[in-house]
Every structure is written in structure tokens, then in C-alpha cells.
Short mmCIF file of C-alpha atoms and ligand atoms in Angstrom, two decimals:
data_model
loop_
_atom_site.label_atom_id
_atom_site.label_comp_id
_atom_site.label_asym_id
_atom_site.label_seq_id
_atom_site.Cartn_x
_atom_site.Cartn_y
_atom_site.Cartn_z
CA MET A 25 -13.17 -1.39 2.30
CA PRO A 26 -15.06 -4.08 4.20
CA GLU A 27 -16.19 -2.96 7.65
CA LEU A 28 -17.62 -4.98 10.53
CA PRO A 29 -20.93 -6.01 8.86
CA GLU A 30 -19.22 -7.24 5.70
CA VAL A 31 -16.64 -9.29 7.60
CA GLU A 32 -19.34 -10.62 9.95
CA THR A 33 -21.45 -11.71 6.95
CA ILE A 34 -18.52 -13.61 5.47
CA VAL A 35 -17.71 -15.21 8.83
CA ARG A 36 -21.31 -16.40 9.31
CA ASP A 37 -21.29 -17.92 5.81
CA LEU A 38 -17.97 -19.64 6.44
CA GLN A 39 -19.17 -21.00 9.80
CA LYS A 40 -22.02 -22.77 8.02
CA GLN A 41 -19.98 -23.94 5.05
CA LEU A 42 -16.85 -25.13 6.83
CA LYS A 43 -18.09 -27.17 9.80
CA ARG A 44 -15.22 -29.55 10.60
CA ALA A 45 -13.73 -29.03 7.14
CA GLU A 46 -10.26 -30.50 6.78
CA ILE A 47 -7.58 -28.63 4.86
CA ARG A 48 -5.57 -30.99 2.69
CA GLN A 49 -3.31 -28.73 0.69
CA VAL A 50 -2.42 -25.04 0.59
CA THR A 51 -1.20 -23.24 -2.54
CA VAL A 52 0.34 -19.80 -2.06
CA VAL A 53 0.12 -17.97 -5.38
CA ARG A 54 1.03 -14.55 -3.97
CA PRO A 55 3.61 -14.88 -1.16
CA ASP A 56 3.49 -11.11 -0.49
CA LEU A 57 0.01 -11.62 1.00
CA ILE A 58 1.17 -13.92 3.79
CA SER A 59 3.40 -13.53 6.83
CA GLY A 60 6.51 -15.67 6.89
CA SER A 61 7.58 -18.21 4.31
CA PRO A 62 5.08 -20.09 2.14
CA ALA A 63 6.64 -23.39 3.28
CA GLU A 64 6.02 -22.60 6.96
CA PHE A 65 2.54 -21.27 6.19
CA LYS A 66 1.64 -24.49 4.36
CA LYS A 67 3.15 -26.73 7.02
CA ARG A 68 1.12 -25.15 9.82
CA ILE A 69 -2.19 -25.33 7.95
CA GLU A 70 -2.12 -28.54 5.92
CA GLY A 71 -3.81 -31.42 7.72
CA CYS A 72 -5.69 -29.09 10.12
CA THR A 73 -9.41 -29.22 10.75
CA VAL A 74 -11.34 -25.95 10.88
CA GLY A 75 -12.77 -25.97 14.42
CA GLY A 76 -14.68 -22.74 13.85
CA VAL A 77 -14.60 -19.35 12.17
CA THR A 78 -15.01 -16.14 14.18
CA ARG A 79 -14.52 -12.41 13.76
CA ARG A 80 -12.40 -10.02 15.79
CA ALA A 81 -12.42 -6.41 14.59
CA LYS A 82 -12.19 -6.71 10.79
CA ASN A 83 -10.30 -10.01 10.95
CA ILE A 84 -11.59 -13.44 9.97
CA VAL A 85 -10.17 -15.98 12.43
CA PHE A 86 -10.00 -19.70 11.62
CA ASP A 87 -9.58 -21.96 14.63
CA LEU A 88 -7.04 -24.60 13.59
CA GLY A 89 -6.53 -26.11 17.06
CA GLU A 90 -3.17 -24.88 18.36
CA ASP A 91 -2.96 -22.18 15.71
CA ARG A 92 -5.15 -19.46 14.29
CA LEU A 93 -5.30 -18.47 10.65
CA VAL A 94 -6.10 -14.75 10.62
CA ILE A 95 -7.28 -13.11 7.41
CA ASN A 96 -7.64 -9.37 6.97
CA LEU A 97 -9.33 -8.43 3.71
CA GLY A 98 -7.66 -5.04 3.34
CA MET A 99 -9.41 -3.07 0.61
CA THR A 100 -10.46 -5.71 -1.89
CA GLY A 101 -9.84 -9.17 -0.42
CA ARG A 102 -12.45 -11.89 -0.91
CA VAL A 103 -12.82 -15.29 0.71
CA THR A 104 -14.99 -17.76 -1.19
CA VAL A 105 -15.75 -21.46 -0.88
CA LEU A 106 -15.70 -23.10 -4.31
CA ASP A 107 -15.84 -26.53 -5.83
CA ARG A 108 -12.32 -27.86 -6.19
CA ASP A 109 -12.82 -28.14 -9.95
CA ALA A 110 -14.15 -24.59 -10.32
CA GLU A 111 -11.96 -22.22 -12.28
CA ASP A 112 -9.47 -20.08 -10.37
CA PRO A 113 -11.05 -16.75 -9.43
CA PRO A 114 -9.23 -13.67 -10.79
CA TYR A 115 -6.38 -12.29 -8.67
CA LEU A 116 -6.11 -15.55 -6.74
CA GLY A 117 -3.71 -15.16 -3.82
CA VAL A 118 -4.03 -18.35 -1.77
CA SER A 119 -6.03 -21.55 -2.27
CA PHE A 120 -6.90 -24.01 0.52
CA GLU A 121 -7.92 -27.37 -0.86
CA LEU A 122 -10.26 -29.32 1.44
CA THR A 123 -10.59 -33.10 1.70
CA ASP A 124 -14.19 -32.94 0.46
CA HIS A 125 -13.98 -31.68 -3.14
CA ARG A 126 -14.11 -28.02 -2.21
CA ARG A 127 -11.56 -25.32 -1.69
CA ILE A 128 -11.40 -21.96 0.06
CA THR A 129 -9.92 -19.23 -2.12
CA TYR A 130 -8.49 -15.87 -1.16
CA GLN A 131 -8.39 -13.36 -4.00
CA ASP A 132 -7.35 -9.72 -3.84
CA VAL A 133 -7.11 -7.22 -6.70
CA ARG A 134 -5.19 -4.51 -4.87
CA ARG A 135 -3.39 -6.82 -2.43
CA PHE A 136 -3.72 -4.76 0.74
CA GLY A 137 -5.08 -7.85 2.47
CA HIS A 138 -3.09 -10.15 4.68
CA LEU A 139 -3.06 -13.79 5.84
CA GLU A 140 -1.16 -14.93 8.89
CA VAL A 141 -0.83 -18.07 11.02
CA LEU A 142 -0.27 -17.43 14.72
CA ALA A 143 -0.10 -19.56 17.83
CA ARG A 144 -3.37 -19.31 19.77
CA ASP A 145 -1.80 -17.43 22.69
CA ASP A 146 -0.08 -14.92 20.42
CA TRP A 147 -3.36 -14.20 18.70
CA ASN A 148 -5.19 -13.87 22.02
CA GLN A 149 -2.62 -11.36 23.25
CA ARG A 150 -2.95 -9.31 20.10
CA SER A 151 -6.73 -9.47 20.27
CA GLU A 152 -6.78 -8.23 23.86
CA LYS A 153 -5.02 -5.04 22.79
CA MET A 154 -7.63 -4.20 20.15
CA GLY A 155 -10.50 -1.77 20.72
CA VAL A 156 -13.94 -2.69 22.04
CA GLU A 157 -16.35 -4.68 19.84
CA PRO A 158 -19.39 -2.46 19.18
CA LEU A 159 -21.80 -5.42 19.20
CA SER A 160 -20.50 -6.80 22.50
CA ASP A 161 -22.18 -6.28 25.89
CA GLY A 162 -19.17 -4.20 26.86
CA PHE A 163 -20.15 -1.47 24.41
CA THR A 164 -22.60 1.07 25.83
CA GLY A 165 -23.14 4.81 25.97
CA ASP A 166 -20.85 4.78 29.01
CA THR A 167 -18.10 3.24 26.85
CA VAL A 168 -18.47 5.96 24.21
CA PHE A 169 -18.59 8.68 26.86
CA ARG A 170 -15.56 7.37 28.78
CA LEU A 171 -13.38 6.72 25.69
CA SER A 172 -14.12 10.10 24.14
CA ARG A 173 -13.21 12.28 27.13
CA LYS A 174 -10.57 14.91 26.39
CA ARG A 175 -10.48 13.93 22.70
CA ARG A 176 -10.33 17.08 20.63
CA VAL A 177 -10.56 15.23 17.33
CA ALA A 178 -13.91 15.43 15.48
CA VAL A 179 -16.29 12.63 16.37
CA LYS A 180 -16.34 11.10 12.85
CA PRO A 181 -12.59 10.29 12.63
CA TRP A 182 -12.65 9.43 16.33
CA LEU A 183 -15.33 6.82 15.73
CA MET A 184 -13.25 5.33 12.93
CA ASP A 185 -10.11 5.07 15.07
CA GLN A 186 -9.75 1.32 15.64
CA LYS A 187 -7.83 1.88 18.90
CA HIS A 188 -11.08 2.76 20.66
CA ILE A 189 -13.89 0.97 18.85
CA VAL A 190 -13.23 -1.65 16.17
CA GLY A 191 -15.00 -2.36 12.90
CA VAL A 192 -16.63 1.03 12.24
CA GLY A 193 -15.23 2.53 9.05
CA ASN A 194 -16.20 5.37 6.77
CA ILE A 195 -19.67 4.18 5.73
CA TYR A 196 -21.04 3.18 9.12
CA ALA A 197 -19.50 6.14 10.95
CA SER A 198 -21.41 8.53 8.64
CA GLU A 199 -24.60 6.49 8.95
CA ALA A 200 -24.44 6.15 12.75
CA LEU A 201 -23.84 9.89 13.26
CA PHE A 202 -26.83 10.68 11.06
CA ARG A 203 -29.07 8.36 13.06
CA ALA A 204 -27.82 9.86 16.31
CA GLY A 205 -28.36 13.43 15.02
CA ILE A 206 -24.75 14.33 15.77
CA SER A 207 -22.69 16.56 13.45
CA PRO A 208 -19.50 14.78 12.29
CA LEU A 209 -17.63 18.00 13.10
CA VAL A 210 -18.35 18.02 16.84
CA ALA A 211 -15.24 17.27 18.94
CA ALA A 212 -15.52 13.77 20.42
CA GLY A 213 -14.69 15.10 23.88
CA ARG A 214 -17.65 17.52 23.73
CA LEU A 215 -20.29 14.79 23.49
CA THR A 216 -22.69 14.89 26.41
CA LYS A 217 -23.59 11.64 28.14
CA LYS A 218 -26.98 11.74 26.47
CA ARG A 219 -25.43 12.10 23.02
CA ALA A 220 -22.89 9.36 23.77
CA ASP A 221 -25.84 7.09 24.62
CA ALA A 222 -27.55 8.01 21.34
CA LEU A 223 -24.37 7.35 19.39
CA ALA A 224 -23.79 3.92 20.97
CA THR A 225 -27.38 2.96 20.17
CA ALA A 226 -27.04 4.23 16.58
CA VAL A 227 -23.76 2.38 16.01
CA ARG A 228 -25.24 -0.90 17.22
CA GLU A 229 -28.44 -0.36 15.25
CA VAL A 230 -26.77 0.44 11.95
CA LEU A 231 -24.29 -2.44 12.25
CA ARG A 232 -27.03 -4.95 13.11
CA GLU A 233 -29.19 -3.79 10.21
CA ALA A 234 -26.26 -3.92 7.82
CA ILE A 235 -25.50 -7.50 8.89
CA GLU A 236 -29.17 -8.38 8.37
CA PHE A 237 -28.84 -7.08 4.78
CA ARG A 238 -25.50 -8.86 4.31
CA GLY A 239 -23.34 -5.75 4.20
CA THR A 240 -22.82 -2.87 1.79
CA THR A 241 -21.36 -3.27 -1.67
CA LEU A 242 -20.12 -0.05 -3.22
CA LEU A 243 -17.64 -1.67 -5.61
CA ASP A 244 -15.66 -4.71 -4.61
CA TYR A 245 -17.18 -6.35 -1.58
CA ARG A 246 -18.67 -9.83 -2.02
CA ASP A 247 -19.77 -12.28 0.66
CA ALA A 248 -18.45 -15.87 0.92
CA ARG A 249 -21.06 -16.92 -1.64
CA GLY A 250 -19.80 -14.32 -4.11
CA GLU A 251 -22.94 -12.15 -3.73
CA LYS A 252 -23.19 -8.37 -3.23
CA GLY A 253 -24.41 -6.87 0.05
CA GLU A 254 -27.92 -5.40 0.02
CA PHE A 255 -27.45 -2.63 2.57
CA SER A 256 -26.23 -0.21 -0.13
CA ARG A 257 -29.85 0.69 -0.92
CA ARG A 258 -30.58 1.51 2.69
CA LEU A 259 -27.80 4.02 3.21
CA ARG A 260 -29.32 7.32 4.38
CA VAL A 261 -26.38 9.71 3.92
CA TYR A 262 -23.31 7.84 2.68
CA ASP A 263 -22.58 8.52 -1.00
CA ARG A 264 -25.72 10.70 -1.28
CA GLU A 265 -24.14 14.14 -1.76
CA GLY A 266 -26.71 16.68 -3.02
CA GLN A 267 -29.62 14.27 -2.64
CA PRO A 268 -32.45 15.18 -0.24
CA CYS A 269 -32.17 14.08 3.39
CA VAL A 270 -34.67 11.26 4.01
CA VAL A 271 -35.93 13.11 7.09
CA CYS A 272 -35.99 16.83 6.22
CA GLY A 273 -35.21 17.14 2.49
CA THR A 274 -32.09 19.29 2.97
CA PRO A 275 -29.40 18.32 0.44
CA ILE A 276 -26.85 15.94 1.95
CA LYS A 277 -23.46 17.57 2.30
CA ARG A 278 -20.07 15.99 1.66
CA ILE A 279 -16.94 17.16 3.43
CA VAL A 280 -13.45 15.65 3.79
CA GLN A 281 -12.17 14.71 7.25
CA SER A 282 -8.78 13.05 7.75
CA GLY A 283 -8.65 12.42 4.01
CA ARG A 284 -11.98 10.58 3.91
CA SER A 285 -15.39 11.70 2.64
CA THR A 286 -18.00 12.37 5.28
CA PHE A 287 -21.68 12.66 4.34
CA TYR A 288 -24.21 14.33 6.63
CA CYS A 289 -27.35 16.41 6.84
CA PRO A 290 -26.49 19.94 8.04
CA HIS A 291 -30.06 20.39 9.29
CA CYS A 292 -30.62 17.13 11.19
CA GLN A 293 -27.10 16.80 12.59
CA LYS A 294 -25.97 19.39 15.12
ZN1 LIG B 140 -32.07 16.19 7.43
#
């Protein structure tokens, strides 16, 4: 599932590729992927100019003037900019034909993704209710410390709970806890201020590095150019069960927390 660095990579690609792009025609191949009727969806998008592309949590947000087109990739969604004449990608869900011989395609094998057009104010209201952005100035050790008070849940699932902090999923939660030297089993509410500081730093660091390497591809993720992310090779614990810890050589352990695999070093993480 794409997490913050993967979505951010796609958004940065789209920003460059779609400067002032004008959407001429929309084709909805899979109506179950969009909110509302295909006719309404088309009507609100056709003729609009893309004023910008940004990210909020794991959402890709197209500025269409009065409206916002919000895309959530779910598990396997992909957004790609293609030549208009290029063949349809497999599992095509929606195609946005531009006025300049290109088109934006949304494809999704498993169809957990979602596309929605919202009025700007409605989107802003929804956005305000989401958790804090870990790469924003508002995210510090104080934030982690304050949000985690009285939380009995283990810190790994807590970190992945989008109500508090957005964009950190299974991969980067494991990686950040390793870098901070914190066991994934520690209750979030038991973190000291010093450890909360270390965790905030580690979260920012791992996300920034992952963006620099254009995200992590385990299976499905591709950027807006159709390329795999390079951060996979730099993962220190995730998906490395039984392999030696890069710091101490202890075999990396895998456990299941809230139905998801957690990878950690039992020696380095306390
Ligand atoms: Zn270790």
C-alpha cells in the first residue's frame, strides 16, 4: 500500500508534468471507483485547468479552481501521464484526456482506490479533521509526546493510526521505530519525552530519505512515470525476517500487531 513517500513522489512528478494542463474529456471505465454519478464527475472536471497538484495524508489533490479532484490510491492504484495514443494500461479505471495530446490514467488492479470531486470548502473541512502531517513544521517530539499520552496501544499500531499522524503505514512505522531504537511493543503512552523526540526525528528522517529514493516498491507501487521506487533496497528491518540486523547482527524478528507484520531488532529496540 502506498504510504506518504510514494504518494509524495507521484505528486511531485504530476506537478512537473501537469503545469496548467487542461482536461478535455473524462472517461469513467469503472464507475465503482468514483463518488457520485459518472455524468456529474465528468461535468465537474471536463474543461478544467489543473492549477496544481498537492498531497494531503495519502491523497493526491488536483486543484481544479472551485473544485478539488481527490485521488486515494488504496492498495494498488496508479496514476500515470501517457501519450493520448498510448495503449490503455491494464485495469484502467478512469482516463482524463488533456488538450495537449496526453492523458492522465488511473488504473487499479484490486480497486480499493477512490476518486472524488469535492467543492474546495468541503475538501478543506475534511482536510482540517485529518491528523498532523509528519513533514510539516507542526510535527515535533512535543507533538508525538502530547498525542501519545494515555494511549495504551503499542507504539507501532499507534503510529499507523491516521487519526493522529497521517501517511505513516506499515513499512515506515517499522523503519522509524528501528531508527529510534524503540521496541514496537512499548505502549505509546509510556514513551518518555526523550524517546518521543527520537521518534519524531526518525519518522521525518525515514520519510525524507524514502522520498529522495522515490518510495518503496514491494509489489505494485509505481511512480507517475511508471517506475519502481528505489528505497526498497535501503530498508533496514522491513521484510528482513531472520536476516542480520545492520547494526548488531541479531536476526530481525517478525511479529503480528493489529493484523499487520512488524519487523524489528530485539537487541537494538527496547
Ligand atoms: Zn540490532
